[in-house]
Every structure is written in C-alpha cells, then in structure tokens.
Short mmCIF file of C-alpha atoms in Angstrom, two decimals:
data_model
loop_
_atom_site.label_atom_id
_atom_site.label_comp_id
_atom_site.label_asym_id
_atom_site.label_seq_id
_atom_site.Cartn_x
_atom_site.Cartn_y
_atom_site.Cartn_z
CA MET A 1 15.55 13.93 3.07
CA LYS A 2 11.85 13.97 2.22
CA PRO A 3 9.19 14.70 4.87
CA ILE A 4 7.98 11.65 6.77
CA LYS A 5 4.34 10.76 6.09
CA GLU A 6 1.94 8.22 7.56
CA ILE A 7 3.34 8.43 11.11
CA PRO A 8 0.04 7.09 12.58
CA LEU A 9 0.35 3.98 10.41
CA VAL A 10 4.03 3.59 11.34
CA LEU A 11 3.05 3.58 15.03
CA PHE A 12 -0.02 1.39 14.53
CA THR A 13 1.84 -1.34 12.66
CA ILE A 14 4.82 -1.37 15.05
CA LEU A 15 2.69 -1.41 18.20
CA SER A 16 0.17 -3.97 16.95
CA GLN A 17 2.97 -6.25 15.76
CA ALA A 18 4.78 -5.86 19.10
CA ALA A 19 1.56 -6.97 20.83
CA VAL A 20 1.13 -9.97 18.55
CA GLY A 21 4.82 -10.84 18.85
CA LEU A 22 4.56 -10.86 22.62
CA THR A 23 1.56 -13.23 22.47
CA LEU A 24 3.21 -15.51 19.90
CA MET A 25 6.53 -15.73 21.71
CA GLU A 26 4.90 -16.32 25.08
CA GLY A 27 2.76 -19.08 23.57
CA PHE A 28 5.84 -20.64 21.96
CA PHE A 29 7.85 -20.67 25.18
CA ILE A 30 4.92 -21.90 27.30
CA PHE A 31 4.64 -24.85 24.91
CA PHE A 32 8.36 -25.62 24.87
CA TYR A 33 9.27 -24.53 28.43
CA PRO A 34 6.16 -25.52 30.45
CA GLY A 35 8.04 -25.38 33.77
CA GLU A 36 8.77 -21.63 33.55
CA ALA A 37 6.29 -20.08 36.03
CA ARG A 38 6.94 -16.42 35.06
CA LEU A 39 5.66 -17.05 31.55
CA TRP A 40 2.09 -16.99 32.77
CA SER A 41 2.54 -13.48 34.13
CA PRO A 42 -0.55 -11.26 33.61
CA ALA A 43 1.90 -8.52 32.62
CA VAL A 44 2.41 -10.26 29.25
CA PRO A 45 -1.18 -9.95 27.93
CA GLY A 46 -1.39 -6.66 29.87
CA LEU A 47 1.49 -5.09 27.95
CA ALA A 48 0.30 -6.62 24.67
CA PHE A 49 -3.19 -5.22 25.26
CA LEU A 50 -1.80 -1.77 26.04
CA CYS A 51 0.37 -1.80 22.88
CA LEU A 52 -2.61 -2.85 20.77
CA LEU A 53 -4.90 -0.25 22.29
CA VAL A 54 -2.39 2.59 21.72
CA GLY A 55 -1.69 1.28 18.21
CA LEU A 56 -5.38 1.19 17.29
CA ALA A 57 -5.84 4.70 18.69
CA CYS A 58 -2.87 5.90 16.56
CA SER A 59 -4.36 4.28 13.45
CA LEU A 60 -7.41 6.53 13.68
CA PHE A 61 -5.25 9.58 13.01
CA HIS A 62 -4.32 8.49 9.49
CA LEU A 63 -7.96 8.87 8.53
CA GLY A 64 -9.19 12.11 7.03
CA HIS A 65 -12.27 11.61 9.20
CA PRO A 66 -11.36 9.57 12.31
CA SER A 67 -14.96 9.53 13.51
CA GLY A 68 -15.84 7.48 10.43
CA GLY A 69 -13.50 4.70 11.53
CA ILE A 70 -16.45 2.90 13.08
CA ARG A 71 -17.80 2.26 9.56
CA SER A 72 -14.62 0.53 8.39
CA LEU A 73 -16.12 -2.94 8.79
CA ALA A 74 -18.67 -2.22 6.07
CA ASN A 75 -16.81 -3.91 3.22
CA LEU A 76 -15.71 -7.19 4.80
CA SER A 77 -16.65 -9.18 1.72
CA VAL A 78 -13.81 -7.75 -0.39
CA SER A 79 -11.66 -5.25 1.55
CA TRP A 80 -8.58 -6.51 3.37
CA LEU A 81 -8.54 -3.27 5.37
CA SER A 82 -12.00 -4.11 6.77
CA ARG A 83 -10.77 -7.62 7.54
CA GLU A 84 -7.69 -6.17 9.26
CA ILE A 85 -9.88 -4.13 11.61
CA LEU A 86 -11.97 -7.23 12.33
CA ALA A 87 -8.87 -9.39 12.88
CA PHE A 88 -7.27 -6.94 15.31
CA GLY A 89 -10.63 -6.42 17.02
CA GLY A 90 -10.99 -10.17 17.52
CA TYR A 91 -7.39 -10.51 18.70
CA GLY A 92 -7.89 -7.61 21.13
CA ALA A 93 -11.04 -9.21 22.56
CA VAL A 94 -9.34 -12.57 23.22
CA LEU A 95 -6.22 -10.83 24.55
CA GLY A 96 -8.34 -8.72 26.91
CA LEU A 97 -10.09 -11.84 28.16
CA ASP A 98 -6.74 -13.57 28.71
CA MET A 99 -5.47 -10.54 30.64
CA VAL A 100 -8.55 -10.36 32.92
CA LEU A 101 -8.44 -14.11 33.61
CA ARG A 102 -4.75 -14.05 34.47
CA TYR A 103 -5.14 -11.08 36.83
CA GLN A 104 -7.77 -13.23 38.59
CA GLY A 105 -5.26 -16.06 38.86
CA MET A 106 -6.68 -18.28 36.10
CA LYS A 107 -4.39 -19.81 33.47
CA ILE A 108 -6.52 -21.15 30.62
CA PRO A 109 -4.42 -22.58 27.76
CA MET A 110 -7.37 -22.48 25.33
CA VAL A 111 -7.66 -18.71 25.74
CA LEU A 112 -3.92 -18.32 25.16
CA LEU A 113 -4.14 -20.58 22.09
CA SER A 114 -7.05 -18.49 20.77
CA SER A 115 -5.10 -15.25 21.17
CA PHE A 116 -2.06 -16.94 19.54
CA ILE A 117 -4.10 -17.91 16.46
CA ALA A 118 -6.00 -14.60 16.32
CA GLY A 119 -2.73 -12.62 16.58
CA LEU A 120 -1.05 -14.63 13.84
CA ALA A 121 -4.09 -14.16 11.59
CA ALA A 122 -4.16 -10.42 12.34
CA VAL A 123 -0.52 -9.94 11.25
CA ALA A 124 -1.10 -11.98 8.08
CA VAL A 125 -4.23 -9.99 7.19
CA SER A 126 -2.44 -6.72 8.01
CA ALA A 127 0.36 -7.62 5.59
CA ARG A 128 -2.21 -8.51 2.91
CA VAL A 129 -3.62 -4.95 3.11
CA TYR A 130 -0.36 -3.58 1.69
CA LYS A 131 -0.01 -6.21 -1.03
CA ASN A 132 -1.69 -4.31 -3.85
CA PRO A 133 -0.89 -3.41 -7.46
CA GLY A 134 -0.30 0.27 -6.62
CA TYR A 135 3.11 -0.52 -5.13
CA PRO A 136 4.75 -3.30 -7.18
CA ALA A 137 7.53 -3.67 -4.58
CA LEU A 138 4.92 -4.52 -1.96
CA ASP A 139 2.76 -6.61 -4.27
CA THR A 140 4.93 -9.52 -3.18
CA PHE A 141 5.57 -11.54 -0.02
CA TRP A 142 7.69 -8.75 1.50
CA PRO A 143 4.98 -7.03 3.62
CA PHE A 144 4.40 -10.31 5.48
CA VAL A 145 8.15 -10.89 5.89
CA PHE A 146 8.66 -7.37 7.30
CA PHE A 147 5.66 -7.57 9.63
CA ALA A 148 6.51 -11.08 10.85
CA GLY A 149 10.11 -9.99 11.50
CA THR A 150 8.97 -7.03 13.58
CA ALA A 151 6.56 -9.19 15.59
CA TRP A 152 9.25 -11.82 16.14
CA VAL A 153 12.02 -9.48 17.31
CA LEU A 154 9.89 -7.12 19.41
CA GLY A 155 7.96 -10.03 20.92
CA LEU A 156 11.16 -11.75 22.06
CA PHE A 157 12.64 -8.55 23.49
CA LEU A 158 9.50 -7.51 25.36
CA LEU A 159 9.10 -11.02 26.74
CA GLY A 160 12.71 -10.88 27.92
CA MET A 161 12.06 -7.56 29.67
CA ILE A 162 8.97 -8.94 31.46
CA CYS A 163 10.56 -12.30 32.34
CA PRO A 164 14.26 -11.57 33.06
CA SER A 165 14.75 -15.14 34.29
CA LEU A 166 14.27 -16.26 30.68
CA ALA A 167 17.03 -13.99 29.36
CA SER A 168 19.60 -16.74 28.88
CA VAL A 169 17.04 -18.91 27.07
CA LEU A 170 15.90 -16.03 24.88
CA ARG A 171 19.35 -14.81 23.83
CA PRO A 172 19.98 -17.32 20.99
CA PHE A 173 16.43 -16.82 19.72
CA ILE A 174 16.95 -13.05 19.68
CA ALA A 175 20.24 -13.51 17.81
CA VAL A 176 18.49 -15.60 15.13
CA ALA A 177 15.63 -13.08 14.88
CA LEU A 178 18.10 -10.20 14.48
CA VAL A 179 19.99 -12.08 11.76
CA PHE A 180 16.61 -12.58 10.01
CA GLU A 181 15.83 -8.85 10.26
CA LEU A 182 19.31 -7.95 9.00
CA MET A 183 19.01 -10.30 6.04
CA THR A 184 15.53 -9.11 5.04
CA HIS A 185 16.64 -5.48 5.35
CA PHE A 186 19.43 -5.93 2.83
CA LEU A 187 17.86 -8.65 0.67
CA ALA A 188 14.58 -6.87 -0.12
CA PRO A 189 16.17 -4.11 -2.29
CA ILE A 190 18.32 -6.73 -4.06
CA PHE A 191 15.12 -8.66 -4.84
CA TRP A 192 13.45 -5.48 -6.11
CA LEU A 193 16.41 -4.73 -8.39
CA SER A 194 15.39 -7.73 -10.48
CA GLY A 195 11.79 -6.48 -10.88
CA GLY A 196 10.10 -3.91 -13.10
CA ARG A 197 10.82 -0.20 -13.14
CA ALA A 198 8.79 0.69 -10.03
CA GLN A 199 10.48 -2.09 -8.05
CA ARG A 200 13.93 -1.04 -9.24
CA CYS A 201 13.19 2.59 -8.39
CA THR A 202 12.05 1.46 -4.93
CA ALA A 203 15.38 -0.32 -4.43
CA ILE A 204 17.29 2.77 -5.57
CA ALA A 205 15.16 5.01 -3.31
CA HIS A 206 16.14 2.74 -0.41
CA TYR A 207 19.84 2.80 -1.29
CA ARG A 208 19.77 6.60 -1.54
CA SER A 209 17.97 6.96 1.77
CA PHE A 210 19.80 8.00 4.91
CA PHE A 211 17.26 5.90 6.89
CA PHE A 212 18.17 2.69 5.06
CA TRP A 213 21.83 2.89 6.05
CA ILE A 214 21.10 4.04 9.61
CA ARG A 215 18.77 1.08 10.14
CA GLY A 216 21.28 -1.26 8.53
CA GLY A 217 24.00 0.07 10.84
CA ILE A 218 21.86 -0.40 13.95
CA LEU A 219 20.95 -3.93 12.89
CA VAL A 220 24.60 -4.83 12.22
CA LEU A 221 25.57 -3.42 15.63
CA MET A 222 22.79 -5.27 17.45
CA THR A 223 23.39 -8.53 15.63
CA GLY A 224 27.08 -8.23 16.50
CA LEU A 225 26.23 -7.58 20.14
CA PHE A 226 23.97 -10.62 20.40
CA VAL A 227 25.80 -13.09 18.19
CA PHE A 228 29.42 -12.32 19.15
CA ALA A 229 29.41 -10.29 22.38
CA ARG A 230 26.48 -12.24 23.89
CA SER A 231 24.98 -9.04 25.18
CA ASP A 232 22.31 -8.96 27.89
CA LEU A 233 18.86 -7.50 27.39
CA SER A 234 18.71 -3.91 28.53
CA VAL A 235 16.51 -0.86 28.17
CA LEU A 236 19.14 0.77 25.93
CA ILE A 237 19.04 -2.19 23.56
CA LEU A 238 15.23 -2.15 23.57
CA VAL A 239 15.34 1.56 22.65
CA LEU A 240 17.82 0.87 19.83
CA LEU A 241 15.64 -1.98 18.62
CA THR A 242 12.52 0.17 18.66
CA VAL A 243 14.32 2.96 16.79
CA GLN A 244 15.44 0.60 14.01
CA GLU A 245 11.92 -0.83 13.73
CA LEU A 246 10.49 2.69 13.46
CA ILE A 247 13.04 3.57 10.78
CA GLY A 248 12.20 0.36 8.93
CA ARG A 249 8.54 1.25 8.93
CA VAL A 250 9.26 4.82 7.81
CA LEU A 251 11.05 3.26 4.82
CA PHE A 252 8.04 0.98 4.24
CA PHE A 253 5.54 3.82 4.13
CA ASN A 254 7.65 6.56 2.55
CA TYR A 255 10.23 5.05 0.20
CA MET A 256 8.06 2.73 -1.89
CA VAL A 257 7.58 3.91 -5.47
CA HIS A 258 4.02 3.94 -6.82
CA ALA A 259 3.28 2.36 -10.21
CA ALA A 260 1.64 5.58 -11.40
CA ASP A 261 4.84 7.56 -10.78
CA HIS A 262 6.29 6.06 -13.96
CA ILE A 263 3.42 6.40 -16.43
CA GLY A 264 4.83 7.61 -19.72
CA LYS A 265 8.28 6.23 -18.94
CA SER A 266 9.77 2.94 -19.97
CA LEU A 267 8.60 0.43 -17.39
CA GLU A 268 11.11 -2.26 -18.31
CA MET B 1 -30.33 -6.19 -20.97
CA SER B 2 -27.00 -6.59 -22.76
CA ARG B 3 -23.88 -5.72 -20.79
CA ILE B 4 -22.18 -2.35 -21.34
CA GLN B 5 -18.68 -1.35 -20.23
CA LEU B 6 -17.77 2.21 -21.06
CA GLY B 7 -14.11 3.11 -21.39
CA PHE B 8 -11.73 5.57 -23.02
CA HIS B 9 -9.89 5.19 -26.27
CA ILE B 10 -6.76 7.34 -25.95
CA ASN B 11 -5.53 8.20 -29.40
CA ALA B 12 -1.96 9.35 -28.82
CA LYS B 13 -1.54 9.64 -32.60
CA LYS B 14 -3.99 12.56 -32.58
CA CYS B 15 -3.18 14.05 -29.14
CA ILE B 16 -1.33 17.37 -29.32
CA GLY B 17 -0.80 17.74 -25.55
CA CYS B 18 -2.93 20.87 -25.21
CA PHE B 19 -4.25 19.94 -21.71
CA THR B 20 -7.79 20.97 -22.74
CA CYS B 21 -9.21 17.65 -21.48
CA ALA B 22 -7.63 18.10 -18.04
CA MET B 23 -8.77 21.72 -17.84
CA ALA B 24 -12.32 20.88 -18.99
CA CYS B 25 -12.50 18.36 -16.17
CA LYS B 26 -11.14 20.90 -13.71
CA ASN B 27 -13.62 23.53 -14.87
CA MET B 28 -16.48 21.09 -14.56
CA TYR B 29 -15.73 19.89 -11.01
CA HIS B 30 -13.62 22.71 -9.50
CA GLN B 31 -11.21 20.49 -7.62
CA PRO B 32 -8.74 22.20 -5.26
CA VAL B 33 -5.17 23.02 -6.28
CA ALA B 34 -3.04 19.95 -7.13
CA VAL B 35 -6.06 17.66 -7.51
CA LEU B 36 -6.54 16.61 -11.13
CA TRP B 37 -8.88 13.82 -12.10
CA ARG B 38 -7.42 13.77 -15.60
CA LYS B 39 -3.71 14.16 -16.18
CA LEU B 40 -1.56 14.39 -19.24
CA TYR B 41 1.56 12.23 -19.14
CA PRO B 42 4.30 13.17 -21.62
CA LEU B 43 6.03 10.14 -23.09
CA ASP B 44 9.64 9.65 -22.16
CA GLU B 45 12.35 9.64 -24.83
CA SER B 46 12.92 5.95 -24.15
CA ILE B 47 9.39 5.29 -25.49
CA TYR B 48 9.02 8.01 -28.08
CA PRO B 49 12.48 9.18 -29.16
CA PHE B 50 11.52 12.08 -31.41
CA SER B 51 11.87 15.83 -31.15
CA HIS B 52 8.13 16.43 -31.02
CA ARG B 53 6.28 14.91 -28.10
CA GLY B 54 3.73 12.19 -27.45
CA PHE B 55 1.19 12.09 -24.61
CA TYR B 56 -1.18 9.81 -22.75
CA SER B 57 -4.23 11.61 -21.36
CA LEU B 58 -5.32 9.46 -18.40
CA ALA B 59 -8.02 9.49 -15.75
CA CYS B 60 -9.83 6.65 -13.98
CA ASN B 61 -9.96 3.59 -16.22
CA HIS B 62 -13.22 2.27 -14.72
CA CYS B 63 -11.65 -1.17 -14.46
CA GLU B 64 -13.60 -4.39 -14.76
CA THR B 65 -12.38 -5.44 -11.28
CA PRO B 66 -11.45 -2.13 -9.65
CA ALA B 67 -8.57 -2.21 -7.16
CA CYS B 68 -10.05 0.86 -5.43
CA GLN B 69 -13.35 -0.92 -4.82
CA ALA B 70 -11.56 -3.95 -3.40
CA ALA B 71 -9.45 -1.75 -1.12
CA CYS B 72 -12.15 0.53 0.29
CA PRO B 73 -13.16 -0.49 3.84
CA VAL B 74 -16.41 1.49 3.85
CA GLY B 75 -17.78 0.48 0.44
CA ALA B 76 -17.54 3.99 -0.99
CA TYR B 77 -16.91 2.64 -4.51
CA THR B 78 -19.62 1.08 -6.62
CA LYS B 79 -19.55 -0.15 -10.20
CA ARG B 80 -22.71 0.67 -12.09
CA VAL B 81 -24.24 -2.37 -13.74
CA ARG B 82 -25.79 -0.35 -16.55
CA ASP B 83 -22.52 1.03 -17.99
CA GLY B 84 -19.60 -0.20 -15.85
CA VAL B 85 -18.76 3.27 -14.50
CA VAL B 86 -16.95 3.16 -11.13
CA ILE B 87 -18.47 5.81 -8.86
CA HIS B 88 -16.96 7.11 -5.63
CA ASP B 89 -19.44 8.17 -2.97
CA GLN B 90 -17.75 10.94 -0.98
CA ASP B 91 -20.38 10.85 1.75
CA LYS B 92 -19.18 7.37 2.68
CA CYS B 93 -15.42 8.07 2.33
CA ILE B 94 -13.44 8.32 5.58
CA GLY B 95 -10.18 9.42 3.92
CA CYS B 96 -8.11 6.32 4.76
CA GLY B 97 -6.16 6.61 1.49
CA ASN B 98 -6.21 2.86 0.85
CA CYS B 99 -7.71 3.32 -2.63
CA ILE B 100 -4.98 5.85 -3.48
CA ARG B 101 -2.32 3.33 -2.48
CA SER B 102 -4.03 0.47 -4.32
CA CYS B 103 -4.79 1.91 -7.76
CA PRO B 104 -1.77 1.31 -10.05
CA PHE B 105 -2.91 4.11 -12.37
CA GLY B 106 -3.00 6.85 -9.71
CA ALA B 107 -6.67 7.64 -10.41
CA PRO B 108 -7.98 8.28 -6.88
CA GLN B 109 -6.53 11.48 -5.43
CA TYR B 110 -6.53 12.93 -1.94
CA ASN B 111 -8.53 16.11 -1.58
CA PRO B 112 -6.78 18.00 1.25
CA VAL B 113 -9.72 20.35 1.72
CA LEU B 114 -12.37 17.66 2.18
CA ARG B 115 -9.82 15.18 3.63
CA LYS B 116 -11.33 12.51 1.41
CA ALA B 117 -10.39 10.66 -1.77
CA GLU B 118 -11.95 11.46 -5.12
CA LYS B 119 -11.59 10.44 -8.74
CA CYS B 120 -12.96 10.74 -12.27
CA SER B 121 -16.68 9.94 -12.30
CA LEU B 122 -16.78 9.61 -16.10
CA CYS B 123 -19.29 12.47 -15.81
CA TRP B 124 -22.02 9.93 -15.05
CA GLN B 125 -24.55 12.71 -14.49
CA ARG B 126 -23.87 13.92 -18.04
CA LEU B 127 -23.94 10.35 -19.39
CA ASP B 128 -27.37 9.85 -17.82
CA GLN B 129 -28.60 12.86 -19.80
CA GLY B 130 -27.18 11.48 -23.03
CA LEU B 131 -24.22 13.92 -23.03
CA LYS B 132 -20.53 13.21 -23.53
CA PRO B 133 -18.03 13.50 -20.63
CA ALA B 134 -16.43 16.96 -20.38
CA CYS B 135 -12.97 15.74 -21.41
CA VAL B 136 -14.23 13.93 -24.52
CA LEU B 137 -16.39 16.88 -25.51
CA SER B 138 -13.59 19.40 -25.11
CA CYS B 139 -10.81 17.63 -27.04
CA PRO B 140 -10.15 19.76 -30.13
CA VAL B 141 -8.58 16.91 -32.11
CA GLU B 142 -10.88 14.06 -31.02
CA ALA B 143 -8.02 12.21 -29.40
CA LEU B 144 -10.31 11.05 -26.57
CA GLU B 145 -13.21 8.83 -27.38
CA LEU B 146 -15.74 7.01 -25.22
CA LYS B 147 -16.42 3.45 -26.35
CA ASP B 148 -18.55 0.56 -25.21
CA PHE B 149 -15.85 -2.06 -24.66
CA CYS B 150 -18.37 -4.90 -24.93
CA LYS B 151 -19.42 -3.96 -28.45
CA ALA B 152 -16.60 -1.93 -30.04
CA ASP B 153 -13.92 -3.57 -32.14
CA LEU B 154 -10.81 -3.15 -30.02
CA SER B 155 -8.63 -5.54 -31.99
CA SER B 156 -6.43 -2.80 -33.47
CA LEU B 157 -5.97 -0.99 -30.13
CA LEU B 158 -3.42 -1.60 -27.38
CA ALA B 159 -4.38 -2.44 -23.80
CA PHE B 160 -0.93 -2.00 -22.26
CA PRO B 161 1.25 0.24 -24.42
CA PRO B 162 4.82 1.11 -23.37
CA GLY B 163 4.76 3.43 -20.35
CA PHE B 164 1.42 2.20 -19.01
CA PRO B 165 1.49 -0.07 -15.91
CA VAL B 166 0.87 -3.70 -16.76
CA THR B 167 -1.53 -5.24 -14.28
CA SER B 168 -3.24 -8.58 -14.02
CA GLY B 169 -6.75 -9.22 -12.77
CA ILE B 170 -7.92 -5.59 -12.87
CA ASN B 171 -8.64 -5.21 -16.61
CA PRO B 172 -8.68 -1.41 -17.05
CA SER B 173 -11.29 -0.15 -19.53
CA VAL B 174 -8.86 1.86 -21.62
CA ARG B 175 -7.30 1.26 -25.00
CA PHE B 176 -4.56 3.16 -26.81
CA THR B 177 -3.43 4.10 -30.25
CA LEU B 178 0.29 4.80 -30.18
CA PRO B 179 1.70 8.10 -31.44
CA GLN B 180 2.91 7.96 -35.01
CA SER B 181 6.61 7.96 -35.75
CA PRO B 182 7.42 11.09 -37.72
CA CYS B 183 8.36 10.55 -41.36
CA ILE B 184 11.58 12.16 -42.48
CA VAL B 185 11.23 14.23 -45.63
CA ARG B 186 14.36 15.11 -47.56
CA GLN B 187 14.01 18.18 -49.71
CA GLU B 188 16.03 18.39 -52.85
CA MET B 189 18.23 21.47 -52.88
CA PRO B 190 17.40 23.69 -55.82
#
C-alpha cells in the first residue's frame, strides 16, 4: 500500500461537499414537503457552516505556504482554483447569513434559495478544478459525478440525523443515492479501461488497491441494508458512510495516474 | 514586432542518452535532490524495439496555451510576449501544486525545500543576453535545438510522436525527430 497523500484536500472536499449536500437536500425537501416544520431548523445551516469552515481550514494545509492562501483569488480570469475559492466563499457567506437569520427565528426562502444555488455552483466549480489534462482519467465528467454523489449521500444522511422525524421519508432517497454511489464506484474503472494508457493504468491501479475493494464492500453492505433490510439511520451507519467517502477520496487523490508517468511508453 | 515562439526540437535520432542536458540544467540552477527541470525518458520497447536505446529529452514545452498558467490561482505563471517563454515567479507561488497536477508533461515540479513549484525557465536570463539555454549548449551531439516555431520549417518534424502525451488545446512548443531504426548489416564470411 502506498503512503496516503493530500489528506487536507481529502478532508476539504468531503466536508465542503457534506455542507453543500445538506443545503441542497434541505432545500429539496422544503420545496417538496413544505409542511415539515423541523426542516427549517437552524441546526441545518449551522452544521453545514461548521463543516465548510473546518473544510476550508483543512484546505490551507495542502499549501506549501498557507499564509499565501489569501492571494488565491488573484487569477479569477482563468484559474478554476481561484473560482473555487470564490464560489465556496460566496456559498459560506450566504450560508452564514441563513444560519444567523434562522437562529433569530426568521425563515427567508430567498436566502435559502441563494445558498442552494451558490452551493450547487461551488461543487460544480470544485469538480472543474480537477478536470485537467494532467490526469486523463479525471479529464472527464467523473470528478463532478464523484463530488455530486458525495454531496447527495452525505447531505441526506446528515439531514436525517438532524431531523429524525423525516427518517421514513428519507430512507428511499438514501437507498437510491447509495445505489448511485455503488454504480459510480464500479463503473468509473470500467469506463477508464476503454481510454488511453493513463486511463487504463488508473483503472488497474484502482483494481489493485486494497482501498477500492474495501470501499466497494462497505457500499454493497450499506446498499443492502437500506434497499433490502430497510435499515434505520444511526450513528454507526453515518460513521461507515463517512469512512467509505474518505476511502473514495483517498482513491481520487492517490490512485490516479498522471499523463507524464507514461512518457516514452506506448500510450495506446 | 513579429511574433516569436521559442521551442525545442528534440532530435532523438542524434540523442545518445548521455544525460548531459539534464546535468547542465542541474548545474546551472542547483535544484534540490529529486528535482529535475529536464529529464531523459528512455523509449519503451513497444515504441523502439531495438537492442540499442532511444530517448526523449524533455523539459517545459512553453506551450502556446499553458495548462500551468490556467491552473495557477495566484498568477505565478506568465508567458512572455517577446519570445513565448513561460516563466514561473516563485515569489508569487504558494505551493498549491495545482500546476503540477495540470501539466500533462510533468514539467512543473515540487521543490520540497522551498515548498513551492518550479520548472524550466528556458534560461530566459541567458536568452536575454543572446546566449543559448544551458541544455542546448551542453549537448555534445546537437540533439537539442532551440527554434522559433513561428518562422522555422517544422513540416518534417513530429508534434506528438509515440510515447508523448497527446493533448488538445495546449499546443506544446516542442517538435521531434524520431530515432532511426538500425540497419542490419550482414557480413560475408571469408
């Protein structure tokens, strides 16, 4: 097993996507289940804000010079990384406003809608950062699929933990989200097998990885629990879910093969 | 002023794999251990199936639309208008590694001592004095050549030879001459 790198980015992406997922799922259920009073709980933007704040703090530690992070908005005209910082900054600002208003007893749908849109944009921009020619396996739609899946699953689970009265409503949605995660986990390497050398090597690196099979096993177990055993939401399941998301992100940051790794070799 | 785009012509037909170019670069800039701005890539048997070996000597390709420049959040990369050289300003770099991830040719490298990225500068300080880059100057067989891609005749050279990542939209300023297949000579027995 090779040493795990980019742990700050693993934590940043998971936590920021959990925050966005919580906002998106709450917005979705407020729209479709307007009578559910607990959905407007200030704990929802509160937890999302906390996740985002911790995630952003973690992201600083992947920099060689964290104090220079303040300058990362300097290249907004071309750099998706600059845009990502701006997008999460904007999302955090609207989310913070939503949290303060709710703790003061105000429910303003426009603020929630703004955080919904800003969060969605932040995840899309974040995925675009990793779509670059250096990693042919990621120079596809897969970063967005992975990030959206994480936001979807973690958002539903965290919402279920904050609003237990919604558990029965959430269960089928969680089952569908877990099936989506399971499918993307196993389909991505199959997709890469049909690509160029770097993509094929990425698929093989995944198949040879202990992490890939552990995550697959956890996802199969959880999908089975939710689809067939109709399991309830519990802290243990949330821990299992978080572990598989962390493993998935470790694979994302550590088991992708760089295009330059195969210079001088047949790329077909 | 007419446009200039400097780039390397890698003549793998002449290259003997002596590593002098990589060492000349290292001697010039004194990078820490494991950081090499210029690297020599031996060609795999699947590309060059002969008993003697072929090489690509590669550094930054000073692309027309550099992926590193597009990835950098602090604007540490600039492309000089006068000659198309892509320069990395280490004072601006915050060591995020996004350029390292983005470049398909592996040109930007992480300097663990400075905790910043760095890459081949095409010896722009030497160019400004009318001198050749250290790698070009040092090559004993003239396998590395600096060309103005806007004026030189590149029609007989390859942009994406076997074993070199094919990219779209970046347009690396590098061209190749493939290594020659060895001719088999049969000697008559006396």
